[in-house]
XYZ file of C-alpha atoms in Angstrom:
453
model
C -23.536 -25.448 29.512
C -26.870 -25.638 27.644
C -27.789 -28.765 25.540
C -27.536 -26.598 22.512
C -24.133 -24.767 23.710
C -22.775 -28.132 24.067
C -24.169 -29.122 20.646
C -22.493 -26.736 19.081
C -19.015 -26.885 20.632
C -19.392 -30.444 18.997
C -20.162 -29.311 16.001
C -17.660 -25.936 16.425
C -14.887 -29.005 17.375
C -15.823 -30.851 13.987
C -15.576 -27.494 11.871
C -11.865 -27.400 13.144
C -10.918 -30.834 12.748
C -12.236 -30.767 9.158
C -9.795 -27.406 8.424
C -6.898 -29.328 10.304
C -7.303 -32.312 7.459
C -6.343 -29.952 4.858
C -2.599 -28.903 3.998
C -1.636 -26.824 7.214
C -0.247 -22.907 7.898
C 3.433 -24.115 7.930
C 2.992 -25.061 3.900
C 0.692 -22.571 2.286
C 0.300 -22.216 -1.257
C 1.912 -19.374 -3.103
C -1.495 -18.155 -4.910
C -3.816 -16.589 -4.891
C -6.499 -17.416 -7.191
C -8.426 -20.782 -5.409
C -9.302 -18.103 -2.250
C -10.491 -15.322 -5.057
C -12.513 -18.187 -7.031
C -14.102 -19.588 -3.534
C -15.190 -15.896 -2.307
C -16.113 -15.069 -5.724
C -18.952 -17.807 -5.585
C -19.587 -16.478 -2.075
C -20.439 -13.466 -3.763
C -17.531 -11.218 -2.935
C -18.187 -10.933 1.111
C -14.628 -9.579 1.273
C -16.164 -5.875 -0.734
C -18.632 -5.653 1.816
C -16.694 -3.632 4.217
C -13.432 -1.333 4.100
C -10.389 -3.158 5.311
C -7.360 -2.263 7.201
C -4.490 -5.349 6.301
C -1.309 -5.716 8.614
C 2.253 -7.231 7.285
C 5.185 -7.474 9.068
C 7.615 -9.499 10.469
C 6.478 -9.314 14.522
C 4.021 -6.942 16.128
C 1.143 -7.506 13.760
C -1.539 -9.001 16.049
C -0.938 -6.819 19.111
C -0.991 -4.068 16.176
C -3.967 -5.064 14.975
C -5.651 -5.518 18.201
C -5.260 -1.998 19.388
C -6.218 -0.330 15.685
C -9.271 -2.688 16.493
C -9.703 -1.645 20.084
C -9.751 2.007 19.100
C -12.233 1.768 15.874
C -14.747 -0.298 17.799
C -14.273 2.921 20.914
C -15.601 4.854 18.399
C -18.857 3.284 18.244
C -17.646 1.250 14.908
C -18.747 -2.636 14.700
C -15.471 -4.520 13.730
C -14.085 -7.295 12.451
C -10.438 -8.744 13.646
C -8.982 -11.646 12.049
C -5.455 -12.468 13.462
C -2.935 -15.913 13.429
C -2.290 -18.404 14.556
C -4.463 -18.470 17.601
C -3.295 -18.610 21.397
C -5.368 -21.470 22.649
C -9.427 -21.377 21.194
C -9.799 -21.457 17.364
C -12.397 -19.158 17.590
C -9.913 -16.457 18.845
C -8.880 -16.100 14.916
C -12.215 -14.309 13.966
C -13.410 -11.577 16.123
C -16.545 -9.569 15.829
C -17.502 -6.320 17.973
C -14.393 -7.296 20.605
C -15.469 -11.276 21.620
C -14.292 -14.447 19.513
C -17.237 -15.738 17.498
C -19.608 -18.469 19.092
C -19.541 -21.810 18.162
C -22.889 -21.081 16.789
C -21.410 -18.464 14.373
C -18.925 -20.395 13.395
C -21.035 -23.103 12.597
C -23.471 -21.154 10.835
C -20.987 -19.634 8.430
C -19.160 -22.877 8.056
C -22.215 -24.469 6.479
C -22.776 -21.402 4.482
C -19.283 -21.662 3.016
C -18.566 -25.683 2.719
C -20.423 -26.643 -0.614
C -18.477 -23.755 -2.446
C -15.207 -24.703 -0.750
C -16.130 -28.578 -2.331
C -16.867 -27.058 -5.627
C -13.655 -25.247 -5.779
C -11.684 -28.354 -4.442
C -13.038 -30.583 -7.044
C -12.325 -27.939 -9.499
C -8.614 -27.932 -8.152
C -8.476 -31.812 -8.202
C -9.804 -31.862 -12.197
C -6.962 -29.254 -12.701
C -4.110 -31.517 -11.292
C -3.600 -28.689 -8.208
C -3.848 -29.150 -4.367
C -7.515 -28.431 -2.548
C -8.061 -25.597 -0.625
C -5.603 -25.285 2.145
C -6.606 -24.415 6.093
C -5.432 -21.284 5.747
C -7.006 -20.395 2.841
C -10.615 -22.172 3.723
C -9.921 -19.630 7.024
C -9.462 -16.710 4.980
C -12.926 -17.123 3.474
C -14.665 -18.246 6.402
C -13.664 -14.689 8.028
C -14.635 -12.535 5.374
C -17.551 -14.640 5.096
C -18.264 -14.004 9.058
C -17.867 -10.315 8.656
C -20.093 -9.870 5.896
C -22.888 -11.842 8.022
C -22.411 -9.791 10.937
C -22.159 -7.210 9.353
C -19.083 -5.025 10.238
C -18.380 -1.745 9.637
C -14.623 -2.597 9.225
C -12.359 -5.152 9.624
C -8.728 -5.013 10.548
C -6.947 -8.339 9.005
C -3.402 -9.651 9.550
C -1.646 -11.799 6.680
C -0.764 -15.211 7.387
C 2.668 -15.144 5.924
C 4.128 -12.793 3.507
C 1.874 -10.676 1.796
C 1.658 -10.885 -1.567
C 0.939 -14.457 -2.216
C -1.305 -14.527 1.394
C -4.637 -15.486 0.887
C -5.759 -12.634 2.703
C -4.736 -10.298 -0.273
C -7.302 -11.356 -2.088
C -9.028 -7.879 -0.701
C -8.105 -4.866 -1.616
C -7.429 -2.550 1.658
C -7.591 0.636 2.064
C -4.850 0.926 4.525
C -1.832 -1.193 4.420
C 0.072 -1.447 7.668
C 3.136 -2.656 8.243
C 4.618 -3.809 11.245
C 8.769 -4.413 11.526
C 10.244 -6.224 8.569
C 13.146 -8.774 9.581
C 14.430 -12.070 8.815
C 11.670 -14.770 8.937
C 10.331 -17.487 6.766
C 13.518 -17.328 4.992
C 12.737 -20.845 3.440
C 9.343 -19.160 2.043
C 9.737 -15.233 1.598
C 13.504 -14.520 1.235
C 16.718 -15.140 2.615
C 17.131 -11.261 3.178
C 15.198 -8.261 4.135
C 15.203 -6.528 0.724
C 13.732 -10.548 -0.483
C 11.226 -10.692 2.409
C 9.658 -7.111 2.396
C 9.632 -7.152 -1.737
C 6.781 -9.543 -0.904
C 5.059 -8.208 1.938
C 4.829 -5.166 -0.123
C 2.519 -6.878 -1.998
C -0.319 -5.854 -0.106
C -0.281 -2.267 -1.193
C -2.814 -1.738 -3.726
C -3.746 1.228 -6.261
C -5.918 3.768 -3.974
C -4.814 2.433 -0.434
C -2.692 4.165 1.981
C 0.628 2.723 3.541
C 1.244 3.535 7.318
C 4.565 2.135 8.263
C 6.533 1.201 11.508
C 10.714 2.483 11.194
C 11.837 -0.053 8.829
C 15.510 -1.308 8.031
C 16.724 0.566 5.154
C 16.485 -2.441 2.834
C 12.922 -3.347 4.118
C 12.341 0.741 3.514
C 13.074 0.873 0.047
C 11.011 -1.931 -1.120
C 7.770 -0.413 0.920
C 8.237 3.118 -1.005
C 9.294 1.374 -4.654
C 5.581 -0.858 -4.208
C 3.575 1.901 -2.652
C 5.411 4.693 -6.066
C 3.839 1.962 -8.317
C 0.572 1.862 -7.091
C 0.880 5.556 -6.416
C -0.023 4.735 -2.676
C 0.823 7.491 -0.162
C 3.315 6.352 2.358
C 3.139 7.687 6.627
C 5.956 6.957 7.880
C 6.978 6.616 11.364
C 10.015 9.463 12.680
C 9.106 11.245 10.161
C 4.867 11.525 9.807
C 4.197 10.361 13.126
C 6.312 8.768 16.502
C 6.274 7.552 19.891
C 7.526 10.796 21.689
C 8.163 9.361 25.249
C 6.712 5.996 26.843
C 7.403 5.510 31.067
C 7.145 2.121 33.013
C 3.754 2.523 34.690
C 1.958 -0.360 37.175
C 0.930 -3.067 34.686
C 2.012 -1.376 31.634
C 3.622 2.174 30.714
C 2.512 5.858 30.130
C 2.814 6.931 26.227
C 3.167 10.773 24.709
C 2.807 10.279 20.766
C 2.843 12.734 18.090
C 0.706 11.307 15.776
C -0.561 12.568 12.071
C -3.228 15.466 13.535
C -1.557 15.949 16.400
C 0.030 15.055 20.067
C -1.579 12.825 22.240
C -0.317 12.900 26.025
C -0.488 10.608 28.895
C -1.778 7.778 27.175
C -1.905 4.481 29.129
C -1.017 1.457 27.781
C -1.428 -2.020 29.672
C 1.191 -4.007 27.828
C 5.217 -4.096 28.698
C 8.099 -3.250 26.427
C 9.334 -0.374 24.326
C 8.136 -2.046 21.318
C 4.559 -2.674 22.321
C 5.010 1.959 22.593
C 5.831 1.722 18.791
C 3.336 -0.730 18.103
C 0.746 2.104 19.038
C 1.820 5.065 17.237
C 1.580 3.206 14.118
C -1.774 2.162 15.260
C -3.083 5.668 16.098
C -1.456 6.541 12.789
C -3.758 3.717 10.875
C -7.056 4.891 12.835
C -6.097 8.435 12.131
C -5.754 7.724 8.603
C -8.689 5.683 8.198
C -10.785 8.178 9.900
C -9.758 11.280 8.866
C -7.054 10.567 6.223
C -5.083 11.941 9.208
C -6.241 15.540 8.835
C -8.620 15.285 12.162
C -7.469 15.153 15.506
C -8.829 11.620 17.362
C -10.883 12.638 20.014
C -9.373 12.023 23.985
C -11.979 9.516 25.401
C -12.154 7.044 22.198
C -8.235 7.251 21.989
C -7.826 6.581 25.763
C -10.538 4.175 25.957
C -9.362 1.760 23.171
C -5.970 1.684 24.394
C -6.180 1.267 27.836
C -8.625 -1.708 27.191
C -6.396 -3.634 24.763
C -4.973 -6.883 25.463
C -2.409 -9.189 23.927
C -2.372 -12.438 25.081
C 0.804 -14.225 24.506
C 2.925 -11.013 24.605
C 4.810 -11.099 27.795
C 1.336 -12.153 29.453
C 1.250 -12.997 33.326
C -0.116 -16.122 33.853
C 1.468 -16.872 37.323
C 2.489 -15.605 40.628
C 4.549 -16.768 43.442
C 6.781 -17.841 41.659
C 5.893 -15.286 38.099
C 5.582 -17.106 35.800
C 5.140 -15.353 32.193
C 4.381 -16.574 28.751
C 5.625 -14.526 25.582
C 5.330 -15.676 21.792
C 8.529 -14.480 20.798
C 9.536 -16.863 17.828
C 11.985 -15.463 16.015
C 15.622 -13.020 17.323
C 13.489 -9.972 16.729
C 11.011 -10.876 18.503
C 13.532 -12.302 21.516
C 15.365 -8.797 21.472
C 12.393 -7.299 22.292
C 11.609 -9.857 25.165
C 14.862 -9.578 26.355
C 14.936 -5.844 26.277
C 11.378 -5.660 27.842
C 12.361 -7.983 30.815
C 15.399 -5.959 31.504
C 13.154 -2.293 31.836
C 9.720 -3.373 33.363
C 10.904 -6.511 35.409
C 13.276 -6.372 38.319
C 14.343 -10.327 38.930
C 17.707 -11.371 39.605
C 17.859 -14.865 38.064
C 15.481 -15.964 34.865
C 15.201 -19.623 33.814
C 13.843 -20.165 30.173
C 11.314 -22.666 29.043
C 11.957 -22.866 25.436
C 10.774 -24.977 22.358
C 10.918 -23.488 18.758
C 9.776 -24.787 15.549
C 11.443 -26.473 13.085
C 11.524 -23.640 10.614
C 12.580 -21.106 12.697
C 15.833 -19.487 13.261
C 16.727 -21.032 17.354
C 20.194 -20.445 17.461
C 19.743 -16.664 16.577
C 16.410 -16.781 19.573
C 19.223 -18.626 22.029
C 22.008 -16.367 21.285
C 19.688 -13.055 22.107
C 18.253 -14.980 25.467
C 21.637 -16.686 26.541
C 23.513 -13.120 28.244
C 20.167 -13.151 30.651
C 19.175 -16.778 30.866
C 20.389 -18.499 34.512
C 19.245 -21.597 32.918
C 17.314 -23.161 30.635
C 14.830 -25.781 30.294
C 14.400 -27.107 26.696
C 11.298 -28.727 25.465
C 8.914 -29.500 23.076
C 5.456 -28.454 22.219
C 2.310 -30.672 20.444
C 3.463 -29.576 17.300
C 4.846 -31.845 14.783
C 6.608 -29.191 13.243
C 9.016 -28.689 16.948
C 12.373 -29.118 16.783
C 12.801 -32.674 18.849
C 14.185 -32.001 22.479
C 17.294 -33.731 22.179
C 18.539 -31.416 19.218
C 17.318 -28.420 20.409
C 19.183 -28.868 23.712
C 22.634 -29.849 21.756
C 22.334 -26.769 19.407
C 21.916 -24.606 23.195
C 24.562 -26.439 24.467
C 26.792 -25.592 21.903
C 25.853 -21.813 22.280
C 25.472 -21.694 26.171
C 27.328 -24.505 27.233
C 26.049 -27.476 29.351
C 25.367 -26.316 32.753
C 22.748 -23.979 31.754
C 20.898 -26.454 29.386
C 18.571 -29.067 31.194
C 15.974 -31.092 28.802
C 12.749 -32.251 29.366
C 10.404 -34.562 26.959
C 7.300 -33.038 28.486
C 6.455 -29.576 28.672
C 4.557 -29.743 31.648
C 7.751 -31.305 33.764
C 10.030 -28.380 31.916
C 7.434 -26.153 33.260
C 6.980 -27.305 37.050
C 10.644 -27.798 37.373
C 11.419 -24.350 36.379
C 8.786 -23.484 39.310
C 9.729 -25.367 41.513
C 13.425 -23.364 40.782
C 12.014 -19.970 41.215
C 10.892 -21.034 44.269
C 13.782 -21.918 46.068
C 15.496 -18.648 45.392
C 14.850 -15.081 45.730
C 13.561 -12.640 43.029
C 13.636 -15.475 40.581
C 11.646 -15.349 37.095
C 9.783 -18.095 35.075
C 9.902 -17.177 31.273
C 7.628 -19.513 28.345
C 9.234 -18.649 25.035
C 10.021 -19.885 21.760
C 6.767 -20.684 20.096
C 2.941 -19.521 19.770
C 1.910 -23.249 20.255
C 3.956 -23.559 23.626
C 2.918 -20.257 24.755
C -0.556 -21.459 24.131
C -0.254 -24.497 25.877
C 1.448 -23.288 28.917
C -1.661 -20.666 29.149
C -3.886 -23.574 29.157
C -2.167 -25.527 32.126
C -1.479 -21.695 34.323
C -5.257 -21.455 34.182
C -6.070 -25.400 35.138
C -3.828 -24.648 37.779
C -4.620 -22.106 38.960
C -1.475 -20.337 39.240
C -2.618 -17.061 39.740
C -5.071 -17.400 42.695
C-alpha cells in the first residue's frame, strides 16, 4: 500500500468512527425531515438520478444486487446502497460494481460534514436528537452518487419504509421483497402493522413490483400503491419463477417475466428463494427499462446474473471440513436456510454456530434450525446489542434440550470446535448463522485462515 492509500484508509477509518459516535442502526429515528433538510442544503443530490428502492422483510440486498448486476450489464453506471455491511464499511455504497475507495469516501465525507453540523446544531436548538448514523449514511450515498455520477441507483431501506431515511427520494420503482414478522418492537407486531409501513415507500408516479406476499402483507401493498395510483406487478400473477434446478455452484432458472420467458438462466447462489429473488428482479429491470413492454435482451440478462454475488447468503468460506456462513436473522430467513441446506447440500450431520441479537425473534430462528441441527454451538458476536451466551444457550436448551446445546464465550473457539467436529466424522457440515455481524466476523477469520486453500 501507497503512502497516500494508507493515508486515506486512516482517514476512511476516522470517517467511520465519527458515524459510529452518533445514535446507531438498532435505534433510528422515526422521521424523516433532518435527512430531507441535510440533502436539501446539499442541493437535492438524491433528484439527480432515477431510483429503484427495495423493502421487505429478507431478500432485499441479494435483490438489489442482481437488479444492480443486470442494469450496470447493460452498459448503465450504477449506484447500490445496501445494509448493514458484511465486513468493510465501504461495502454499503457501491458505484459501477466495486465498493467506493477510501478516497471517495473521504472526499464526499468532507463535502457533506459542515451541512450535517449545521443541521445538528439546528436539531440541538430545537430540543431533538442530531443526525443519526444511519441517516448521516443516507446522505453520504446519495451524495456519492450524484458525484460519480450514476445513471441509476438501486437503494435498500434500512428498516421499515416509511419513516426510513432513505424515503426521502422519491423512486420510480418500489420493490418489495417478502414481508414477515421483524422489528416487531419498531414496525408492528403483525404483518398487516409491518407492511402498512413499508408501504410507505410507494409514491405518486412510481411503479410497485412485488415478491408473493402473505395475504395481510398483500392488502396493505395494493391499498398504498390505489392511493398513490401506483401500478402494482405482481409475482404469480404478472411475472414468476417457472422452474429453477440444482446446478454446480448454484441452480438453472426458467422465468416468465413481464415481456416474456427467459430460459436456462444460471444463477450462482443456492436456495429456492434466492430463484424468487430473481424474477422479481428481472421484473424491476424490465419495468424500469421498458415499463415491461420490451423483451430484455439474452446476453445482458445472462451476464448480470451469472456474475452476481451475495456474500453472507449461504456463502462458502471453507472446505475440508465446509464450513458456510449465512445471515439468516430472523425464522424466515432460517426456513429458507434450512430448506436450502436440505436441496443443494448433501451432509449427514450439521452443527450450528449461532448468536442472534437482542431484538430479534431466537426462539422462532432455533425452533426452524433444531429438526436439522446435530448440535449446536452458541455464541456471541462484537455486538453490544447480542443476546449474552449464557441466555441464549438456556432459551436453546429449553427448545432442544441439553445435549445438543454447547456454549462458548468466544466466537472463534465456537467456531474451531465446530471444525474440529466436522472433522472427525463423515459428511459433516459447519453452518455460521444467526446474525449479519457474526456472519461478518466469521468471514473475516475463514479468510485469515485460510480455510479455503
Amino acid at each position: 500500500m501507497s503512502e497516500h492509500e494508507d493515508e486515506y484508509t486512516e482517514q476512511g477509518r476516522a470517517v467511520y468512527e465519527a458515524l459510529l459516535a452518533r445514535t446507531g442502526e438498532g435505534a433510528p429515528q422515526p422521521r424523516l425531515e433532518p435527512t430531507r433538510r441535510t440533502l436539501d442544503l446539499l442541493g437535492d443530490p438524491q433528484r439527480a438520478f432515477p431510483i429503484i428502492q427495495l423493502a421487505g422483510t429478507n431478500g432485499k440486498t441479494s435483490t438489489s444486487r442482481m437488479i444492480e448486476g443486470i442494469l450496470r450489464s447493460y452498459g448503465l453506471r450504477t449506484g447500490l446502497f445496501t445494509s448493514p455491511h458484511l465486513v468493510h464499511f465501504n461495502e454499503r455504497i457501491v458505484v459501477d460494481g466495486e465498493p467506493i475507495s477510501n478516497e471517495t469516501l473521504v472526499r464526499n465525507w468532507e463535502d457533506i460534514q459542515p451541512y450535517v453540523n449545521m443541521v445538528d446544531l439546528e436539531l440541538e436548538g430545537a430540543g431533538e436528537p442530531a443526525l443519526t448514523f444511519f441517516e448521516v449514511l443516507t446522505v453520504l450515498g446519495f451524495a456519492v452518487f450524484a458525484d460519480a455520477p450514476v445513471d441509476v441507483a438501486v437503494v435498500e431501506v434500512g428498516m421499515g419504509g416509511e419513516w426510513d431515511s432513505t424515503n426521502v427520494a422519491d423512486a420510480q420503482i418500489a420493490v418489495f421483497t417478502p414481508i414477515d414478522l421483524d422489528h416487531t418492537n419498531r414496525l408492528g407486531k403483525t404483518i398487516s402493522e409491518i407492511a402498512r409501513t413499508k408501504a410507505g415507500i410507494i409514491k405518486p408516479a412510481a411503479t410497485v413490483v412485488t415478491a408473493a406476499q402473505h395475504p395481510d402483507a398483500m392488502a396493505q401493498l395494493v391499498n398504498a400503491a390505489e392511493l398513490s395510483e401506483a401500478p402494482i406487478i405482481a409475482q404469480g400473477v404478472d411475472f414468476e419463477l417457472i422452474s429453477d434446478v440444482v446446478a454446480v455452484g448454484g441452480q438453472v432458472l426458467n422465468v416468465r417475466g413481464r415481456a416474456g420467458v427467459y430460459s436456462d438462466l444460471y444463477l450462482p447462489l443456492y436456495g429456492d428463494h434466492q430463484g424468487q429473488n430473481a424474477a422479481v428482479a428481472i421484473a424491476a429491470v424490465e419495468t424500469f427499462l421498458g415499463n415491461g413492454l420490451q423483451r430484455l435482451s439474452t446476453d445482458p440478462l445472462t451476464e448480470g446474473l451469472t456474475e452476481v454475488e451475495s456474500p453472507g447468503r449461504l456463502q462458502l468460506v471453507g472446505i475440508e471440513p465446509t464450513v458456510l456462513v449465512d445471515a439468516a436473522h430472523n425464522p424466515h430467513g432460517a426456513r429458507s436456510l434450512a430448506a436450502a441446506l436440505g436441496k443443494y447440500f448433501d451432509f449427514r450431520e450439521i452443527v450450528f454456530v449461532l448468536g442472534v441479537l437482542s431484538e430479534k425473534d431466537a426462539e422462532g430462528i432455533l425452533e426452524v434450525l433444531a429438526p436439522i441441527a446435530q448440535r449446536l454451538h452458541i455464541t456471541t458476536s462484537a455486538s453490544t446489542r447480542s443476546i449474552p451466551v449464557d441466555e441464549l444457550a438456556d432459551r436453546a436448551r429449553a427448545i432442544v434440550g441439553p445435549a445438543l446445546v454447547h456454549s462458548y464465550d468466544n466466537l472463534e473457539d465456537a467456531v474451531f470446535e465446530a471444525r474440529d467436529w466436522a472433522n472427525e466424522g463423515e459428511s459433516r457440515l459447519v453452518v455460521v448463522t444467526g446474525s449479519v455481524v457474526l456472519a461478518g466476523e466469521v468471514v473475516e477469520l475463514a479468510e485469515a485462515n485460510g480455510w479455503k486453500k
